[in-house]
Tab-separated table of C-alpha atoms and ligand atoms in Angstrom:
chain	number	residue	atom	x	y	z
A	1	UNK	CA	-27.810	82.096	61.188
A	2	UNK	CA	-24.363	82.487	59.652
A	3	UNK	CA	-24.014	81.957	55.899
A	4	UNK	CA	-21.680	78.989	56.385
A	5	UNK	CA	-24.352	77.385	58.521
A	6	UNK	CA	-27.011	78.112	55.892
A	7	UNK	CA	-24.945	76.482	53.154
A	8	UNK	CA	-23.935	73.407	55.196
A	9	UNK	CA	-25.499	70.054	54.324
A	10	UNK	CA	-26.869	67.863	57.096
A	11	UNK	CA	-27.290	64.085	57.089
A	12	UNK	CA	-30.616	62.537	57.953
A	13	UNK	CA	-31.209	58.780	58.208
A	14	UNK	CA	-34.229	57.390	56.334
A	15	UNK	CA	-35.567	53.838	55.864
A	16	UNK	CA	-33.992	53.884	52.374
A	17	UNK	CA	-30.589	55.393	53.121
A	18	UNK	CA	-29.037	58.709	54.092
A	19	UNK	CA	-30.759	61.848	52.878
A	20	UNK	CA	-28.964	65.179	52.848
A	21	UNK	CA	-30.865	68.330	53.639
A	22	UNK	CA	-30.049	71.971	54.161
A	23	UNK	CA	-31.849	75.163	55.155
A	24	UNK	CA	-33.994	76.455	52.297
A	25	UNK	CA	-34.403	72.993	50.716
A	26	UNK	CA	-37.796	71.356	50.255
A	27	UNK	CA	-38.466	67.640	50.026
A	28	UNK	CA	-39.109	66.211	53.471
A	29	UNK	CA	-42.704	67.405	53.764
A	30	UNK	CA	-45.464	64.861	54.372
A	31	UNK	CA	-46.384	64.117	50.718
A	32	UNK	CA	-42.767	63.105	50.048
A	33	UNK	CA	-42.829	60.681	52.993
A	34	UNK	CA	-46.211	59.259	52.046
A	35	UNK	CA	-45.209	58.682	48.416
A	36	UNK	CA	-41.827	57.172	49.382
A	37	UNK	CA	-43.647	54.732	51.663
A	38	UNK	CA	-46.364	53.898	49.135
A	39	UNK	CA	-44.384	53.346	45.952
A	40	UNK	CA	-43.974	49.685	45.009
A	41	UNK	CA	-43.434	47.297	42.117
A	42	UNK	CA	-40.653	45.906	40.029
A	43	UNK	CA	-39.065	48.902	38.366
A	44	UNK	CA	-36.238	49.217	35.864
A	45	UNK	CA	-36.325	52.965	35.112
A	46	UNK	CA	-37.904	55.600	37.331
A	47	UNK	CA	-38.213	59.366	37.152
A	48	UNK	CA	-38.494	61.403	40.362
A	49	UNK	CA	-39.962	64.551	38.839
A	50	UNK	CA	-40.057	67.024	41.751
A	51	UNK	CA	-37.367	65.300	43.730
A	52	UNK	CA	-36.689	67.709	46.592
A	53	UNK	CA	-33.722	66.356	48.545
A	54	UNK	CA	-34.120	62.810	47.195
A	55	UNK	CA	-36.210	60.820	49.673
A	56	UNK	CA	-38.414	59.282	46.958
A	57	UNK	CA	-35.386	58.667	44.731
A	58	UNK	CA	-33.878	56.529	47.482
A	59	UNK	CA	-37.120	54.568	47.857
A	60	UNK	CA	-37.233	54.005	44.083
A	61	UNK	CA	-33.619	52.867	44.084
A	62	UNK	CA	-34.490	50.357	46.803
A	63	UNK	CA	-37.079	48.906	44.403
A	64	UNK	CA	-34.168	48.171	42.067
A	65	UNK	CA	-34.642	51.104	39.727
A	66	UNK	CA	-32.194	53.293	37.869
A	67	UNK	CA	-33.464	56.703	38.892
A	68	UNK	CA	-33.391	60.108	37.237
A	69	UNK	CA	-34.034	62.753	39.906
A	70	UNK	CA	-35.168	66.145	38.622
A	71	UNK	CA	-35.346	69.262	40.749
A	72	UNK	CA	-35.376	72.891	39.581
A	73	UNK	CA	-34.908	74.616	42.960
A	74	UNK	CA	-31.227	75.182	43.560
A	75	UNK	CA	-31.179	74.719	47.362
A	76	UNK	CA	-33.000	71.395	47.101
A	77	UNK	CA	-30.951	70.270	44.121
A	78	UNK	CA	-27.677	70.862	45.976
A	79	UNK	CA	-28.849	68.588	48.790
A	80	UNK	CA	-30.241	66.098	46.240
A	81	UNK	CA	-26.832	65.873	44.569
A	82	UNK	CA	-25.315	64.953	47.931
A	83	UNK	CA	-28.039	62.354	48.562
A	84	UNK	CA	-27.407	60.800	45.151
A	85	UNK	CA	-23.587	60.877	45.365
A	86	UNK	CA	-22.299	57.407	46.043
A	87	UNK	CA	-25.669	55.857	45.257
A	88	UNK	CA	-24.562	54.925	41.730
A	89	UNK	CA	-27.985	54.404	40.259
A	90	UNK	CA	-29.420	57.884	40.948
A	91	UNK	CA	-28.683	60.569	38.329
A	92	UNK	CA	-29.519	64.161	39.188
A	93	UNK	CA	-30.569	66.926	36.806
A	94	UNK	CA	-31.296	70.447	38.119
A	95	UNK	CA	-33.661	71.202	35.256
A	96	UNK	CA	-37.239	72.105	34.385
A	97	UNK	CA	-39.971	69.512	33.820
A	98	UNK	CA	-40.552	70.667	30.237
A	99	UNK	CA	-36.834	70.382	29.367
A	100	UNK	CA	-36.731	66.602	29.851
A	101	UNK	CA	-35.830	64.601	26.782
A	102	UNK	CA	-35.589	61.062	28.250
A	103	UNK	CA	-38.854	59.145	28.014
A	104	UNK	CA	-40.246	55.639	28.506
A	105	UNK	CA	-39.931	55.502	32.287
A	106	UNK	CA	-41.750	52.633	34.039
A	107	UNK	CA	-42.583	54.904	36.949
A	108	UNK	CA	-42.842	58.631	37.381
A	109	UNK	CA	-43.126	59.875	40.965
A	110	UNK	CA	-44.541	63.365	41.344
A	111	UNK	CA	-45.209	65.465	44.424
A	112	UNK	CA	-47.501	68.207	43.195
A	113	UNK	CA	-46.137	71.725	43.567
A	114	UNK	CA	-49.584	73.181	44.163
A	115	UNK	CA	-48.221	76.113	46.172
A	116	UNK	CA	-46.771	77.386	42.888
A	117	UNK	CA	-50.062	77.586	41.044
A	118	UNK	CA	-52.232	75.721	38.545
A	119	UNK	CA	-50.038	76.457	35.532
A	120	UNK	CA	-47.053	74.868	37.235
A	121	UNK	CA	-49.054	71.756	38.204
A	122	UNK	CA	-50.344	71.457	34.641
A	123	UNK	CA	-46.756	71.473	33.314
A	124	UNK	CA	-45.667	68.938	35.926
A	125	UNK	CA	-48.494	66.604	34.878
A	126	UNK	CA	-47.793	67.177	31.185
A	127	UNK	CA	-44.145	66.244	31.764
A	128	UNK	CA	-45.189	63.125	33.681
A	129	UNK	CA	-47.534	62.095	30.860
A	130	UNK	CA	-44.842	62.664	28.238
A	131	UNK	CA	-41.998	60.866	30.016
A	132	UNK	CA	-43.939	57.748	31.068
A	133	UNK	CA	-43.854	54.587	28.971
A	134	UNK	CA	-47.183	53.354	27.664
A	135	UNK	CA	-48.652	51.316	30.526
A	136	UNK	CA	-46.266	52.924	33.041
A	137	UNK	CA	-47.433	54.190	36.426
A	138	UNK	CA	-47.647	57.746	37.716
A	139	UNK	CA	-47.434	57.957	41.507
A	140	UNK	CA	-48.953	61.281	42.443
A	141	UNK	CA	-48.889	62.911	45.890
A	142	UNK	CA	-50.493	66.029	47.259
A	143	UNK	CA	-52.827	67.520	49.809
A	144	UNK	CA	-56.611	67.642	49.547
A	145	UNK	CA	-56.382	71.145	50.997
A	146	UNK	CA	-54.231	72.113	48.016
A	147	UNK	CA	-56.501	70.796	45.269
A	148	UNK	CA	-55.451	67.141	45.098
A	149	UNK	CA	-58.867	65.920	43.868
A	150	UNK	CA	-58.912	68.454	41.045
A	151	UNK	CA	-55.349	67.654	39.994
A	152	UNK	CA	-56.084	63.938	40.065
A	153	UNK	CA	-58.923	64.715	37.643
A	154	UNK	CA	-56.482	66.522	35.357
A	155	UNK	CA	-54.062	63.600	35.579
A	156	UNK	CA	-56.807	61.170	34.547
A	157	UNK	CA	-57.666	63.349	31.526
A	158	UNK	CA	-54.033	63.542	30.443
A	159	UNK	CA	-52.906	59.988	31.178
A	160	UNK	CA	-55.527	57.419	31.954
A	161	UNK	CA	-57.267	55.932	34.951
A	162	UNK	CA	-56.126	55.514	38.543
A	163	UNK	CA	-57.169	55.619	42.182
A	164	UNK	CA	-56.019	56.831	45.573
A	165	UNK	CA	-53.774	54.163	47.092
A	166	UNK	CA	-52.530	55.803	50.310
A	167	UNK	CA	-53.727	58.503	52.662
A	168	UNK	CA	-52.718	60.225	55.850
A	169	UNK	CA	-54.961	63.031	57.146
A	170	UNK	CA	-55.259	65.434	54.169
A	171	UNK	CA	-52.425	63.849	52.210
A	172	UNK	CA	-53.151	61.511	49.318
A	173	UNK	CA	-51.174	59.299	46.974
A	174	UNK	CA	-52.765	58.027	43.762
A	175	UNK	CA	-51.414	55.570	41.191
A	176	UNK	CA	-52.448	56.003	37.528
A	177	UNK	CA	-51.703	53.879	34.476
A	178	UNK	CA	-50.707	55.708	31.306
A	179	UNK	CA	-53.092	54.731	28.495
A	180	UNK	CA	-53.052	57.875	26.353
A	181	UNK	CA	-50.585	59.379	23.916
A	182	UNK	CA	-48.846	62.513	25.201
A	183	UNK	CA	-46.728	65.046	23.335
A	184	UNK	CA	-43.710	66.974	24.616
A	185	UNK	CA	-44.847	69.807	26.906
A	186	UNK	CA	-44.331	73.375	25.718
A	187	UNK	CA	-45.092	75.823	28.518
A	188	UNK	CA	-47.016	78.981	27.799
A	189	UNK	CA	-45.065	82.140	28.463
A	190	UNK	CA	-47.174	84.748	30.206
A	191	UNK	CA	-46.727	88.482	29.629
A	192	UNK	CA	-47.002	91.162	32.321
A	193	UNK	CA	-47.191	94.820	31.421
A	194	UNK	CA	-46.643	97.311	34.194
A	195	UNK	CA	-45.640	100.912	34.756
A	196	UNK	CA	-42.697	100.926	37.151
A	197	UNK	CA	-40.681	104.001	38.119
A	198	UNK	CA	-42.460	105.956	35.377
A	199	UNK	CA	-41.760	103.516	32.534
A	200	UNK	CA	-44.033	101.025	30.830
A	201	UNK	CA	-42.276	97.655	31.022
A	202	UNK	CA	-42.981	94.160	29.835
A	203	UNK	CA	-42.020	90.966	31.680
A	204	UNK	CA	-42.209	87.366	30.521
A	205	UNK	CA	-42.938	84.571	32.982
A	206	UNK	CA	-42.810	80.798	32.779
A	207	UNK	CA	-45.176	78.715	34.935
A	208	UNK	CA	-44.207	78.371	38.587
A	209	UNK	CA	-42.604	81.769	39.199
A	210	UNK	CA	-43.559	83.970	42.130
A	211	UNK	CA	-46.337	86.437	41.192
A	212	UNK	CA	-46.596	85.163	37.603
A	213	UNK	CA	-49.561	87.301	36.539
A	214	UNK	CA	-48.872	90.708	38.027
A	215	UNK	CA	-46.082	92.627	39.693
A	216	UNK	CA	-46.200	91.900	43.414
A	217	UNK	CA	-47.531	95.044	45.177
A	218	UNK	CA	-44.770	94.793	47.798
A	219	UNK	CA	-42.149	94.837	45.046
A	220	UNK	CA	-43.773	97.905	43.483
A	221	UNK	CA	-43.637	99.639	46.840
A	222	UNK	CA	-39.968	98.783	47.297
A	223	UNK	CA	-39.161	100.249	43.864
A	224	UNK	CA	-40.790	103.544	44.880
A	225	UNK	CA	-38.546	103.798	47.932
A	226	UNK	CA	-35.231	103.182	46.189
A	227	UNK	CA	-32.942	106.147	45.344
A	228	UNK	CA	-34.024	108.245	42.340
A	229	UNK	CA	-30.505	108.125	40.863
A	230	UNK	CA	-29.160	104.631	40.318
A	231	UNK	CA	-27.143	105.045	37.095
A	232	UNK	CA	-23.692	103.476	37.481
A	233	UNK	CA	-24.555	101.879	40.820
A	234	UNK	CA	-23.834	98.206	41.406
A	235	UNK	CA	-27.033	96.603	42.620
A	236	UNK	CA	-27.601	93.081	43.909
A	237	UNK	CA	-31.144	91.660	43.752
A	238	UNK	CA	-31.531	88.762	46.192
A	239	UNK	CA	-34.277	86.333	45.200
A	240	UNK	CA	-34.768	88.203	41.940
A	241	UNK	CA	-37.664	86.210	40.442
A	242	UNK	CA	-38.296	87.265	36.844
A	243	UNK	CA	-36.608	90.614	37.454
A	244	UNK	CA	-39.471	92.848	38.598
A	245	UNK	CA	-37.085	94.894	40.766
A	246	UNK	CA	-33.967	94.702	38.620
A	247	UNK	CA	-35.203	95.390	35.118
A	248	UNK	CA	-36.428	98.966	35.778
A	249	UNK	CA	-33.141	99.752	37.560
A	250	UNK	CA	-31.053	98.228	34.770
A	251	UNK	CA	-32.912	100.365	32.222
A	252	UNK	CA	-31.990	103.417	34.322
A	253	UNK	CA	-28.316	102.520	33.936
A	254	UNK	CA	-27.618	100.488	37.085
A	255	UNK	CA	-25.348	97.427	36.865
A	256	UNK	CA	-27.613	94.747	38.225
A	257	UNK	CA	-26.834	91.225	39.438
A	258	UNK	CA	-29.748	88.854	39.976
A	259	UNK	CA	-29.530	85.818	42.255
A	260	UNK	CA	-32.386	83.354	42.057
A	261	UNK	CA	-32.757	79.708	43.080
A	262	UNK	CA	-35.751	78.794	40.924
A	263	UNK	CA	-34.727	77.886	37.389
A	264	UNK	CA	-38.109	78.796	35.913
A	265	UNK	CA	-37.658	82.279	37.382
A	266	UNK	CA	-34.082	82.511	36.094
A	267	UNK	CA	-35.276	81.628	32.577
A	268	UNK	CA	-38.086	84.184	32.890
A	269	UNK	CA	-35.624	86.910	33.926
A	270	UNK	CA	-33.320	86.018	31.021
A	271	UNK	CA	-36.142	86.467	28.502
A	272	UNK	CA	-37.442	89.633	30.163
A	273	UNK	CA	-34.007	91.271	30.070
A	274	UNK	CA	-33.134	90.192	26.553
A	275	UNK	CA	-36.445	91.350	25.069
A	276	UNK	CA	-36.016	94.712	26.821
A	277	UNK	CA	-32.472	94.976	25.370
A	278	UNK	CA	-31.150	95.204	28.914
A	279	UNK	CA	-28.092	93.442	30.289
A	280	UNK	CA	-27.512	91.973	33.728
A	281	UNK	CA	-25.686	89.185	35.475
A	282	UNK	CA	-28.417	86.609	36.039
A	283	UNK	CA	-27.248	83.729	38.242
A	284	UNK	CA	-28.930	80.485	39.230
A	285	UNK	CA	-27.967	80.519	42.888
A	286	UNK	CA	-28.936	79.375	46.372
A	287	UNK	CA	-28.597	82.752	48.144
A	288	UNK	CA	-25.084	83.935	47.103
A	289	UNK	CA	-23.373	80.585	46.435
A	290	UNK	CA	-22.908	81.292	42.691
A	291	UNK	CA	-21.538	84.787	43.178
A	292	UNK	CA	-17.802	85.451	42.851
A	293	UNK	CA	-16.311	85.429	46.330
A	294	UNK	CA	-14.997	88.994	46.452
A	295	UNK	CA	-17.865	90.686	44.583
A	296	UNK	CA	-19.306	93.711	46.468
A	297	UNK	CA	-22.200	96.093	45.787
A	298	UNK	CA	-23.409	99.635	46.487
A	299	UNK	CA	-27.022	98.605	46.997
A	300	UNK	CA	-28.748	95.311	47.837
A	301	UNK	CA	-32.505	94.957	47.327
A	302	UNK	CA	-34.887	92.163	48.229
A	303	UNK	CA	-38.467	91.057	48.604
A	304	UNK	CA	-37.433	87.896	50.475
A	305	UNK	CA	-39.255	84.562	50.346
A	306	UNK	CA	-40.874	83.263	53.502
A	307	UNK	CA	-42.055	79.875	52.259
A	308	UNK	CA	-40.251	76.644	51.483
A	309	UNK	CA	-42.288	73.848	49.902
A	310	UNK	CA	-45.535	75.576	50.890
A	311	UNK	CA	-44.668	76.094	54.573
A	312	UNK	CA	-43.602	79.275	56.345
A	313	UNK	CA	-39.830	78.997	56.781
A	314	UNK	CA	-37.621	81.997	57.503
A	315	UNK	CA	-34.154	80.446	57.053
A	316	UNK	CA	-33.748	81.895	53.577
A	317	UNK	CA	-34.792	85.407	54.584
A	318	UNK	CA	-32.330	85.277	57.462
A	319	UNK	CA	-29.586	84.125	55.091
A	320	UNK	CA	-30.520	86.999	52.726
A	321	UNK	CA	-29.901	89.499	55.552
A	322	UNK	CA	-26.509	87.905	56.242
A	323	UNK	CA	-25.614	87.861	52.532
A	324	UNK	CA	-26.716	91.490	52.071
A	325	UNK	CA	-24.433	92.544	54.914
A	326	UNK	CA	-21.432	90.598	53.645
A	327	UNK	CA	-21.911	91.784	50.036
A	328	UNK	CA	-22.145	95.532	50.682
A	329	UNK	CA	-19.303	98.044	50.537
A	330	UNK	CA	-18.958	100.318	53.580
A	331	UNK	CA	-21.716	102.920	53.264
A	332	UNK	CA	-23.753	100.528	51.098
A	333	UNK	CA	-27.499	100.218	51.599
A	334	UNK	CA	-29.828	97.252	52.004
A	335	UNK	CA	-33.482	97.885	51.111
A	336	UNK	CA	-35.998	95.205	52.002
A	337	UNK	CA	-39.785	94.949	51.771
A	338	UNK	CA	-41.871	92.588	53.896
A	339	UNK	CA	-45.254	91.800	55.308
A	340	UNK	CA	-45.755	93.501	58.675
A	341	UNK	CA	-46.099	90.129	60.405
A	342	UNK	CA	-42.505	89.298	59.546
A	343	UNK	CA	-40.207	90.762	62.159
A	344	UNK	CA	-36.990	91.236	60.196
A	345	UNK	CA	-35.983	94.316	62.215
A	346	UNK	CA	-34.201	92.212	64.822
A	347	UNK	CA	-31.941	90.478	62.265
A	348	UNK	CA	-31.206	93.768	60.518
A	349	UNK	CA	-30.371	95.465	63.802
A	350	UNK	CA	-28.103	92.569	64.832
A	351	UNK	CA	-26.195	92.492	61.531
A	352	UNK	CA	-26.038	96.134	60.583
A	353	UNK	CA	-26.386	97.868	63.970
A	354	UNK	CA	-29.092	100.078	62.452
A	355	UNK	CA	-32.477	99.812	60.776
A	356	UNK	CA	-34.855	102.475	59.558
A	357	UNK	CA	-38.497	102.065	58.533
A	358	UNK	CA	-39.045	103.992	55.269
A	359	UNK	CA	-42.687	103.044	54.900
A	360	UNK	CA	-45.308	101.237	56.919
A	361	UNK	CA	-48.731	100.178	55.672
A	362	UNK	CA	-49.888	96.980	54.035
A	363	UNK	CA	-46.156	96.258	53.675
A	364	UNK	CA	-43.068	97.672	55.337
A	365	UNK	CA	-39.965	98.978	53.600
A	366	UNK	CA	-36.820	98.773	55.745
A	367	UNK	CA	-33.336	100.208	55.206
A	368	UNK	CA	-30.078	99.245	56.872
A	369	UNK	CA	-26.744	100.904	56.114
A	370	UNK	CA	-23.428	99.035	56.218
A	371	UNK	CA	-20.959	100.858	58.459
B	1	SAH	N1	-37.804	89.864	43.428
B	1	SAH	C1	-38.907	89.151	42.799
B	1	SAH	C2	-39.267	87.857	43.540
B	1	SAH	C3	-39.580	88.016	45.005
B	1	SAH	S1	-40.202	86.515	45.755
B	1	SAH	C4	-40.093	90.059	42.704
B	1	SAH	O1	-40.073	91.108	43.331
B	1	SAH	O2	-41.066	89.732	41.999
B	1	SAH	C5	-38.753	85.774	46.428
B	1	SAH	C6	-37.895	85.045	45.417
B	1	SAH	O3	-36.828	84.416	46.138
B	1	SAH	C7	-38.595	83.933	44.643
B	1	SAH	O4	-38.434	84.146	43.259
B	1	SAH	C8	-37.881	82.662	45.094
B	1	SAH	O5	-37.762	81.683	44.080
B	1	SAH	C9	-36.516	83.198	45.493
B	1	SAH	N2	-35.787	82.320	46.416
B	1	SAH	C10	-36.308	81.457	47.323
B	1	SAH	N3	-35.330	80.812	47.960
B	1	SAH	C11	-34.148	81.266	47.462
B	1	SAH	C12	-32.784	80.957	47.705
B	1	SAH	N4	-32.438	80.046	48.602
B	1	SAH	N5	-31.839	81.604	47.006
B	1	SAH	C13	-32.179	82.526	46.067
B	1	SAH	N6	-33.456	82.850	45.785
B	1	SAH	C14	-34.437	82.229	46.472
């Protein structure tokens, strides 16, 4: 896939209007469809709390609501902005659930982000409880295979009572009435201590980031296979998370640029760098869309994602390979780590004309050089 193709938005008709989608964006998975179909009532103000590309927002608008659509993942939020454009009554905010200041919504619609862990779900539910008006309804969607029953229990504890109102195979939608008082959520920041490249480092993570409680073993392995001398090098970290790869390199004197599409990860990286007295360019970006057009690097590193919205999707990893190639100077090197079941060699060979395996075991470390 070419980068232009990756970044292009596509139109998709839905019963509630045109939805825009793009590679790397979540929001058309089954729980979104089930909730969009189930939601009902006479609504003045609605919050779509994990909006994806905006399917549920359109359904809420069709109920007559003014909608606030919130989405923290950059790829989804870009498509969501296109879905909302021209719809008048849908406002979009690419922000985090715990940053919301508007309250008193009649309806909050929430597709649980269970694939991102319990702490993330807890914050999503806390934000729903806080932003709902007393007596308002939470419409909650998720999969039984991903803990829906347990999360419904949490929602009842935080908000009030409610039942399952729609189902399709493992998918469930419940509607709950808010009967309890809720305070503004304040997410716990987790601390990770780890020895990386011979230095004891500390990272700070907000809920919902990749590998929130320990450094990913694949990332550790990649760090061991990078050049010993990186001082003065310009390094691009694609899908940087909270900075597990970049921070050790920055502390060794590299000029690092981090690109990351998840805002909770971006905020985590910002704290981790500032508390380590390290500097970097940390950009909220869908692949390289936020990077200056002519910016080039000596080294690109990545532990690429292979899930979107809980499903295996390789569009983003393929776009990372394309971006790495276009962002390297001649002679520049792209280091990538992956699970052995992911066959990235073919893409690397096609783009770069060469690929070398530096390590093979539980993970593989691959290197391609830009000619
Ligand atoms: N480098 C980090 C994170 C690796 S996981 C580490 O080693 O710990 C892959 C990361 O890619 C995740 O943080 C995920 O949010 C990010 N990501 C997913 N899709 C992306 C996209 N379209 N653009 C940029 N980053 C993306």
